[in-house]
């Protein structure tokens, strides 16, 4: 049976064990806890210990998806990103718990380590089941050739060195009169993929900027769904 201990940061079982898993943090990173008070002194709040900064924003991704026309939603399905059209409304998430869970992942074994004798294996198909994004095909090269980056920037209409996600978001939000042309559809696909990676799937450390590590999968927009 699971019960609360005197510390708000951890969950333990009554017998001191952890039900198979080590203890894990349950605090929200943006919450503050009340400190103890003396007499009639007002309660003061102190920030959570070991704060974790995450650039992931389900809220931003959800807002972006909700503004899509049916034509653009169809393009998202073509890309193999259909699951992102059904993101739930999540206002807050426990980032410390997420980081604890990630610390249990054995990348080489593709498993979540429970203890010395047990683990929970997973594979690419599980990622698709949970997130609804493409999980089959050609592996994405970690470092894209310079001409690939130039090609992607040309499709988006952004300059070399411009890595601000706000410019890419504007591309996704562009409204067109009449059906989209092939060039407009390709531009949308590339921009949407970058937003999905930046806001949700692989958020960068720097706020309001995107990474280019995965661009080798974007320079041919109609083949995005062919990459894992």
PDB file of C-alpha atoms in Angstrom:
ATOM      1  CA  UNK A   1       0.000   0.000   0.000  1.00  0.00           C
ATOM      2  CA  UNK A   2       1.301   3.453  -0.875  1.00  0.00           C
ATOM      3  CA  UNK A   3       1.205   6.215   1.732  1.00  0.00           C
ATOM      4  CA  UNK A   4       2.505   9.747   2.119  1.00  0.00           C
ATOM      5  CA  UNK A   5       5.607  10.328   4.219  1.00  0.00           C
ATOM      6  CA  UNK A   6       6.506  13.507   6.038  1.00  0.00           C
ATOM      7  CA  UNK A   7       8.434  14.678   2.972  1.00  0.00           C
ATOM      8  CA  UNK A   8       6.245  15.989   0.141  1.00  0.00           C
ATOM      9  CA  UNK A   9       8.835  15.006  -2.444  1.00  0.00           C
ATOM     10  CA  UNK A  10       8.656  11.232  -2.255  1.00  0.00           C
ATOM     11  CA  UNK A  11       6.235   8.335  -2.118  1.00  0.00           C
ATOM     12  CA  UNK A  12       7.095   5.234  -0.085  1.00  0.00           C
ATOM     13  CA  UNK A  13       5.257   2.064   0.835  1.00  0.00           C
ATOM     14  CA  UNK A  14       4.358   1.313   4.457  1.00  0.00           C
ATOM     15  CA  UNK A  15       7.075  -1.326   4.855  1.00  0.00           C
ATOM     16  CA  UNK A  16       9.821   0.977   3.602  1.00  0.00           C
ATOM     17  CA  UNK A  17       9.958  -0.581   0.148  1.00  0.00           C
ATOM     18  CA  UNK A  18       9.014   1.186  -3.047  1.00  0.00           C
ATOM     19  CA  UNK A  19       6.758  -1.333  -4.758  1.00  0.00           C
ATOM     20  CA  UNK A  20       9.435  -2.307  -7.277  1.00  0.00           C
ATOM     21  CA  UNK A  21      10.560   1.217  -8.147  1.00  0.00           C
ATOM     22  CA  UNK A  22      12.856   3.587  -6.318  1.00  0.00           C
ATOM     23  CA  UNK A  23      11.229   6.593  -4.729  1.00  0.00           C
ATOM     24  CA  UNK A  24      10.396   9.355  -7.132  1.00  0.00           C
ATOM     25  CA  UNK A  25       9.751  13.087  -6.831  1.00  0.00           C
ATOM     26  CA  UNK A  26       6.142  14.186  -7.001  1.00  0.00           C
ATOM     27  CA  UNK A  27       6.543  17.946  -6.849  1.00  0.00           C
ATOM     28  CA  UNK A  28       5.549  20.219  -9.682  1.00  0.00           C
ATOM     29  CA  UNK A  29       8.607  22.232 -10.657  1.00  0.00           C
ATOM     30  CA  UNK A  30       6.722  25.503 -10.643  1.00  0.00           C
ATOM     31  CA  UNK A  31       5.025  25.015  -7.301  1.00  0.00           C
ATOM     32  CA  UNK A  32       6.186  26.571  -4.075  1.00  0.00           C
ATOM     33  CA  UNK A  33       5.816  25.086  -0.616  1.00  0.00           C
ATOM     34  CA  UNK A  34       4.882  26.915   2.552  1.00  0.00           C
ATOM     35  CA  UNK A  35       7.652  27.180   5.111  1.00  0.00           C
ATOM     36  CA  UNK A  36       6.994  26.709   8.808  1.00  0.00           C
ATOM     37  CA  UNK A  37       5.731  29.745  10.725  1.00  0.00           C
ATOM     38  CA  UNK A  38       6.299  31.067  14.242  1.00  0.00           C
ATOM     39  CA  UNK A  39       3.344  32.510  16.143  1.00  0.00           C
ATOM     40  CA  UNK A  40       1.391  35.046  14.131  1.00  0.00           C
ATOM     41  CA  UNK A  41       4.044  35.525  11.453  1.00  0.00           C
ATOM     42  CA  UNK A  42       2.705  35.201   7.943  1.00  0.00           C
ATOM     43  CA  UNK A  43       3.598  32.059   6.024  1.00  0.00           C
ATOM     44  CA  UNK A  44       6.413  32.502   3.555  1.00  0.00           C
ATOM     45  CA  UNK A  45       6.953  30.460   0.451  1.00  0.00           C
ATOM     46  CA  UNK A  46      10.238  29.091  -0.758  1.00  0.00           C
ATOM     47  CA  UNK A  47      11.010  27.754  -4.226  1.00  0.00           C
ATOM     48  CA  UNK A  48      11.132  24.023  -4.863  1.00  0.00           C
ATOM     49  CA  UNK A  49      14.542  22.430  -4.459  1.00  0.00           C
ATOM     50  CA  UNK A  50      16.446  21.299  -7.549  1.00  0.00           C
ATOM     51  CA  UNK A  51      14.270  23.091 -10.121  1.00  0.00           C
ATOM     52  CA  UNK A  52      14.266  21.658 -13.638  1.00  0.00           C
ATOM     53  CA  UNK A  53      13.827  23.920 -16.623  1.00  0.00           C
ATOM     54  CA  UNK A  54      12.009  22.345 -19.540  1.00  0.00           C
ATOM     55  CA  UNK A  55      11.203  24.023 -22.852  1.00  0.00           C
ATOM     56  CA  UNK A  56       8.538  21.457 -23.623  1.00  0.00           C
ATOM     57  CA  UNK A  57       5.110  23.044 -24.046  1.00  0.00           C
ATOM     58  CA  UNK A  58       2.123  20.811 -24.662  1.00  0.00           C
ATOM     59  CA  UNK A  59      -0.038  23.922 -24.320  1.00  0.00           C
ATOM     60  CA  UNK A  60       1.677  25.674 -27.252  1.00  0.00           C
ATOM     61  CA  UNK A  61       1.525  22.567 -29.423  1.00  0.00           C
ATOM     62  CA  UNK A  62      -2.145  22.054 -28.592  1.00  0.00           C
ATOM     63  CA  UNK A  63      -2.957  25.682 -29.446  1.00  0.00           C
ATOM     64  CA  UNK A  64      -1.123  25.355 -32.752  1.00  0.00           C
ATOM     65  CA  UNK A  65      -3.022  22.189 -33.665  1.00  0.00           C
ATOM     66  CA  UNK A  66      -6.396  23.638 -32.736  1.00  0.00           C
ATOM     67  CA  UNK A  67      -5.900  26.447 -35.244  1.00  0.00           C
ATOM     68  CA  UNK A  68      -5.354  24.119 -38.202  1.00  0.00           C
ATOM     69  CA  UNK A  69      -7.828  23.896 -41.058  1.00  0.00           C
ATOM     70  CA  UNK A  70      -9.028  20.482 -42.205  1.00  0.00           C
ATOM     71  CA  UNK A  71      -6.758  20.731 -45.243  1.00  0.00           C
ATOM     72  CA  UNK A  72      -3.699  21.202 -43.040  1.00  0.00           C
ATOM     73  CA  UNK A  73      -4.842  18.453 -40.671  1.00  0.00           C
ATOM     74  CA  UNK A  74      -4.864  16.113 -43.649  1.00  0.00           C
ATOM     75  CA  UNK A  75      -1.246  17.068 -44.330  1.00  0.00           C
ATOM     76  CA  UNK A  76      -0.344  16.253 -40.718  1.00  0.00           C
ATOM     77  CA  UNK A  77      -1.856  12.794 -41.217  1.00  0.00           C
ATOM     78  CA  UNK A  78       0.191  12.335 -44.393  1.00  0.00           C
ATOM     79  CA  UNK A  79       3.329  13.095 -42.372  1.00  0.00           C
ATOM     80  CA  UNK A  80       2.528  10.322 -39.901  1.00  0.00           C
ATOM     81  CA  UNK A  81       1.964  12.798 -37.054  1.00  0.00           C
ATOM     82  CA  UNK A  82      -1.763  12.146 -36.638  1.00  0.00           C
ATOM     83  CA  UNK A  83      -1.486  11.536 -32.899  1.00  0.00           C
ATOM     84  CA  UNK A  84      -0.563  15.182 -32.337  1.00  0.00           C
ATOM     85  CA  UNK A  85      -4.005  16.180 -33.591  1.00  0.00           C
ATOM     86  CA  UNK A  86      -5.453  14.557 -30.470  1.00  0.00           C
ATOM     87  CA  UNK A  87      -3.260  16.042 -27.751  1.00  0.00           C
ATOM     88  CA  UNK A  88      -5.073  16.353 -24.399  1.00  0.00           C
ATOM     89  CA  UNK A  89      -5.421  19.630 -22.523  1.00  0.00           C
ATOM     90  CA  UNK A  90      -2.600  19.486 -19.957  1.00  0.00           C
ATOM     91  CA  UNK A  91      -2.011  22.713 -18.048  1.00  0.00           C
ATOM     92  CA  UNK A  92       0.737  21.447 -15.780  1.00  0.00           C
ATOM     93  CA  UNK A  93       3.056  18.446 -15.805  1.00  0.00           C
ATOM     94  CA  UNK A  94       5.405  16.976 -13.232  1.00  0.00           C
ATOM     95  CA  UNK A  95       8.791  17.506 -14.852  1.00  0.00           C
ATOM     96  CA  UNK A  96      10.753  16.086 -11.920  1.00  0.00           C
ATOM     97  CA  UNK A  97       8.794  12.848 -12.203  1.00  0.00           C
ATOM     98  CA  UNK A  98       9.461  12.787 -15.955  1.00  0.00           C
ATOM     99  CA  UNK A  99      13.190  13.271 -15.361  1.00  0.00           C
ATOM    100  CA  UNK A 100      13.179  10.528 -12.730  1.00  0.00           C
ATOM    101  CA  UNK A 101      11.468   8.173 -15.165  1.00  0.00           C
ATOM    102  CA  UNK A 102      13.940   9.045 -17.927  1.00  0.00           C
ATOM    103  CA  UNK A 103      16.797   8.249 -15.540  1.00  0.00           C
ATOM    104  CA  UNK A 104      15.453   4.677 -15.411  1.00  0.00           C
ATOM    105  CA  UNK A 105      15.722   4.197 -19.179  1.00  0.00           C
ATOM    106  CA  UNK A 106      18.500   1.930 -20.428  1.00  0.00           C
ATOM    107  CA  UNK A 107      18.916   3.278 -23.960  1.00  0.00           C
ATOM    108  CA  UNK A 108      21.068   0.401 -25.236  1.00  0.00           C
ATOM    109  CA  UNK A 109      18.669  -2.237 -23.908  1.00  0.00           C
ATOM    110  CA  UNK A 110      15.552  -0.217 -24.873  1.00  0.00           C
ATOM    111  CA  UNK A 111      14.025  -0.846 -21.476  1.00  0.00           C
ATOM    112  CA  UNK A 112      12.869   0.902 -18.326  1.00  0.00           C
ATOM    113  CA  UNK A 113      14.861  -0.580 -15.439  1.00  0.00           C
ATOM    114  CA  UNK A 114      12.623  -1.432 -12.481  1.00  0.00           C
ATOM    115  CA  UNK A 115      15.227  -3.088 -10.270  1.00  0.00           C
ATOM    116  CA  UNK A 116      18.216  -5.429 -10.541  1.00  0.00           C
ATOM    117  CA  UNK A 117      16.040  -8.320 -11.695  1.00  0.00           C
ATOM    118  CA  UNK A 118      13.239  -6.657 -13.637  1.00  0.00           C
ATOM    119  CA  UNK A 119      12.892  -4.287 -16.537  1.00  0.00           C
ATOM    120  CA  UNK A 120      10.177  -3.142 -18.912  1.00  0.00           C
ATOM    121  CA  UNK A 121      11.263  -3.418 -22.562  1.00  0.00           C
ATOM    122  CA  UNK A 122       9.899  -1.050 -25.192  1.00  0.00           C
ATOM    123  CA  UNK A 123      10.470  -0.395 -28.885  1.00  0.00           C
ATOM    124  CA  UNK A 124       9.657   2.114 -31.617  1.00  0.00           C
ATOM    125  CA  UNK A 125       6.101   0.816 -31.978  1.00  0.00           C
ATOM    126  CA  UNK A 126       5.390   1.796 -28.363  1.00  0.00           C
ATOM    127  CA  UNK A 127       6.357   5.382 -29.175  1.00  0.00           C
ATOM    128  CA  UNK A 128       3.794   5.408 -31.960  1.00  0.00           C
ATOM    129  CA  UNK A 129       1.137   3.937 -29.654  1.00  0.00           C
ATOM    130  CA  UNK A 130       1.691   6.658 -27.060  1.00  0.00           C
ATOM    131  CA  UNK A 131       2.427   9.729 -29.207  1.00  0.00           C
ATOM    132  CA  UNK A 132       0.904   8.772 -32.539  1.00  0.00           C
ATOM    133  CA  UNK A 133       3.960   9.764 -34.589  1.00  0.00           C
ATOM    134  CA  UNK A 134       5.825   7.870 -37.285  1.00  0.00           C
ATOM    135  CA  UNK A 135       8.095   5.152 -35.844  1.00  0.00           C
ATOM    136  CA  UNK A 136       9.175   3.150 -38.884  1.00  0.00           C
ATOM    137  CA  UNK A 137      11.560   3.764 -41.730  1.00  0.00           C
ATOM    138  CA  UNK A 138      14.981   5.312 -42.259  1.00  0.00           C
ATOM    139  CA  UNK A 139      16.904   6.411 -39.142  1.00  0.00           C
ATOM    140  CA  UNK A 140      17.447  10.163 -38.959  1.00  0.00           C
ATOM    141  CA  UNK A 141      21.074  11.224 -39.380  1.00  0.00           C
ATOM    142  CA  UNK A 142      22.199  13.221 -36.349  1.00  0.00           C
ATOM    143  CA  UNK A 143      24.226  15.706 -38.366  1.00  0.00           C
ATOM    144  CA  UNK A 144      22.700  17.046 -41.570  1.00  0.00           C
ATOM    145  CA  UNK A 145      24.920  18.107 -44.460  1.00  0.00           C
ATOM    146  CA  UNK A 146      25.187  21.854 -45.052  1.00  0.00           C
ATOM    147  CA  UNK A 147      23.261  21.672 -48.329  1.00  0.00           C
ATOM    148  CA  UNK A 148      20.402  19.960 -46.473  1.00  0.00           C
ATOM    149  CA  UNK A 149      20.126  22.859 -44.042  1.00  0.00           C
ATOM    150  CA  UNK A 150      20.205  25.330 -46.918  1.00  0.00           C
ATOM    151  CA  UNK A 151      17.413  23.408 -48.649  1.00  0.00           C
ATOM    152  CA  UNK A 152      15.185  23.416 -45.551  1.00  0.00           C
ATOM    153  CA  UNK A 153      15.736  27.131 -44.980  1.00  0.00           C
ATOM    154  CA  UNK A 154      14.892  27.826 -48.605  1.00  0.00           C
ATOM    155  CA  UNK A 155      11.630  25.906 -48.251  1.00  0.00           C
ATOM    156  CA  UNK A 156      10.726  27.879 -45.123  1.00  0.00           C
ATOM    157  CA  UNK A 157      11.966  31.208 -46.446  1.00  0.00           C
ATOM    158  CA  UNK A 158      14.232  31.912 -43.468  1.00  0.00           C
ATOM    159  CA  UNK A 159      17.838  33.088 -43.455  1.00  0.00           C
ATOM    160  CA  UNK A 160      20.953  31.196 -42.397  1.00  0.00           C
ATOM    161  CA  UNK A 161      21.502  31.684 -38.672  1.00  0.00           C
ATOM    162  CA  UNK A 162      17.828  32.428 -37.994  1.00  0.00           C
ATOM    163  CA  UNK A 163      16.801  29.714 -35.534  1.00  0.00           C
ATOM    164  CA  UNK A 164      13.845  31.426 -33.859  1.00  0.00           C
ATOM    165  CA  UNK A 165      10.804  29.174 -33.589  1.00  0.00           C
ATOM    166  CA  UNK A 166       8.413  32.150 -33.800  1.00  0.00           C
ATOM    167  CA  UNK A 167       9.162  32.500 -37.514  1.00  0.00           C
ATOM    168  CA  UNK A 168       8.380  28.824 -38.092  1.00  0.00           C
ATOM    169  CA  UNK A 169       5.132  29.062 -36.112  1.00  0.00           C
ATOM    170  CA  UNK A 170       3.995  31.854 -38.427  1.00  0.00           C
ATOM    171  CA  UNK A 171       4.502  29.523 -41.390  1.00  0.00           C
ATOM    172  CA  UNK A 172       2.231  26.916 -39.784  1.00  0.00           C
ATOM    173  CA  UNK A 173      -0.412  29.562 -39.081  1.00  0.00           C
ATOM    174  CA  UNK A 174      -0.428  31.071 -42.587  1.00  0.00           C
ATOM    175  CA  UNK A 175      -3.894  31.281 -44.104  1.00  0.00           C
ATOM    176  CA  UNK A 176      -4.301  30.767 -47.843  1.00  0.00           C
ATOM    177  CA  UNK A 177      -7.060  31.761 -50.235  1.00  0.00           C
ATOM    178  CA  UNK A 178      -8.278  28.587 -51.872  1.00  0.00           C
ATOM    179  CA  UNK A 179      -6.556  25.179 -51.803  1.00  0.00           C
ATOM    180  CA  UNK A 180      -2.859  25.110 -50.941  1.00  0.00           C
ATOM    181  CA  UNK A 181      -0.343  24.676 -53.749  1.00  0.00           C
ATOM    182  CA  UNK A 182       2.223  21.856 -53.601  1.00  0.00           C
ATOM    183  CA  UNK A 183       4.908  24.339 -52.558  1.00  0.00           C
ATOM    184  CA  UNK A 184       2.705  25.702 -49.759  1.00  0.00           C
ATOM    185  CA  UNK A 185       1.882  22.183 -48.556  1.00  0.00           C
ATOM    186  CA  UNK A 186       5.568  21.226 -48.436  1.00  0.00           C
ATOM    187  CA  UNK A 187       6.393  24.423 -46.574  1.00  0.00           C
ATOM    188  CA  UNK A 188       3.691  23.654 -44.021  1.00  0.00           C
ATOM    189  CA  UNK A 189       4.919  20.084 -43.491  1.00  0.00           C
ATOM    190  CA  UNK A 190       8.465  21.191 -42.749  1.00  0.00           C
ATOM    191  CA  UNK A 191       7.310  23.968 -40.406  1.00  0.00           C
ATOM    192  CA  UNK A 192       4.887  21.697 -38.543  1.00  0.00           C
ATOM    193  CA  UNK A 193       7.563  19.034 -38.031  1.00  0.00           C
ATOM    194  CA  UNK A 194       9.957  21.623 -36.572  1.00  0.00           C
ATOM    195  CA  UNK A 195       7.247  22.915 -34.211  1.00  0.00           C
ATOM    196  CA  UNK A 196       6.393  19.370 -33.099  1.00  0.00           C
ATOM    197  CA  UNK A 197      10.040  18.599 -32.313  1.00  0.00           C
ATOM    198  CA  UNK A 198      10.613  21.965 -30.606  1.00  0.00           C
ATOM    199  CA  UNK A 199       7.488  22.111 -28.451  1.00  0.00           C
ATOM    200  CA  UNK A 200       6.995  18.438 -27.665  1.00  0.00           C
ATOM    201  CA  UNK A 201       9.177  15.645 -29.022  1.00  0.00           C
ATOM    202  CA  UNK A 202      12.723  17.027 -28.612  1.00  0.00           C
ATOM    203  CA  UNK A 203      12.620  20.454 -26.931  1.00  0.00           C
ATOM    204  CA  UNK A 204      15.895  22.425 -26.987  1.00  0.00           C
ATOM    205  CA  UNK A 205      17.573  23.977 -23.958  1.00  0.00           C
ATOM    206  CA  UNK A 206      17.358  27.499 -25.348  1.00  0.00           C
ATOM    207  CA  UNK A 207      13.999  29.237 -25.139  1.00  0.00           C
ATOM    208  CA  UNK A 208      12.269  30.246 -28.388  1.00  0.00           C
ATOM    209  CA  UNK A 209      14.852  28.525 -30.594  1.00  0.00           C
ATOM    210  CA  UNK A 210      14.802  25.298 -32.604  1.00  0.00           C
ATOM    211  CA  UNK A 211      17.524  22.728 -33.264  1.00  0.00           C
ATOM    212  CA  UNK A 212      18.601  21.463 -36.677  1.00  0.00           C
ATOM    213  CA  UNK A 213      19.908  17.997 -35.733  1.00  0.00           C
ATOM    214  CA  UNK A 214      17.021  16.205 -37.451  1.00  0.00           C
ATOM    215  CA  UNK A 215      16.831  18.295 -40.621  1.00  0.00           C
ATOM    216  CA  UNK A 216      18.118  15.443 -42.783  1.00  0.00           C
ATOM    217  CA  UNK A 217      14.550  14.100 -42.535  1.00  0.00           C
ATOM    218  CA  UNK A 218      12.967  17.376 -43.668  1.00  0.00           C
ATOM    219  CA  UNK A 219      14.685  18.468 -46.871  1.00  0.00           C
ATOM    220  CA  UNK A 220      12.277  16.302 -48.916  1.00  0.00           C
ATOM    221  CA  UNK A 221       8.937  17.241 -47.272  1.00  0.00           C
ATOM    222  CA  UNK A 222       6.874  14.561 -49.024  1.00  0.00           C
ATOM    223  CA  UNK A 223       9.089  11.856 -47.492  1.00  0.00           C
ATOM    224  CA  UNK A 224       8.932  12.947 -43.840  1.00  0.00           C
ATOM    225  CA  UNK A 225       6.717   9.957 -43.034  1.00  0.00           C
ATOM    226  CA  UNK A 226       9.485   7.636 -44.318  1.00  0.00           C
ATOM    227  CA  UNK A 227      11.770   8.513 -41.400  1.00  0.00           C
ATOM    228  CA  UNK A 228      11.790   7.005 -37.936  1.00  0.00           C
TER     229      UNK A 228
END
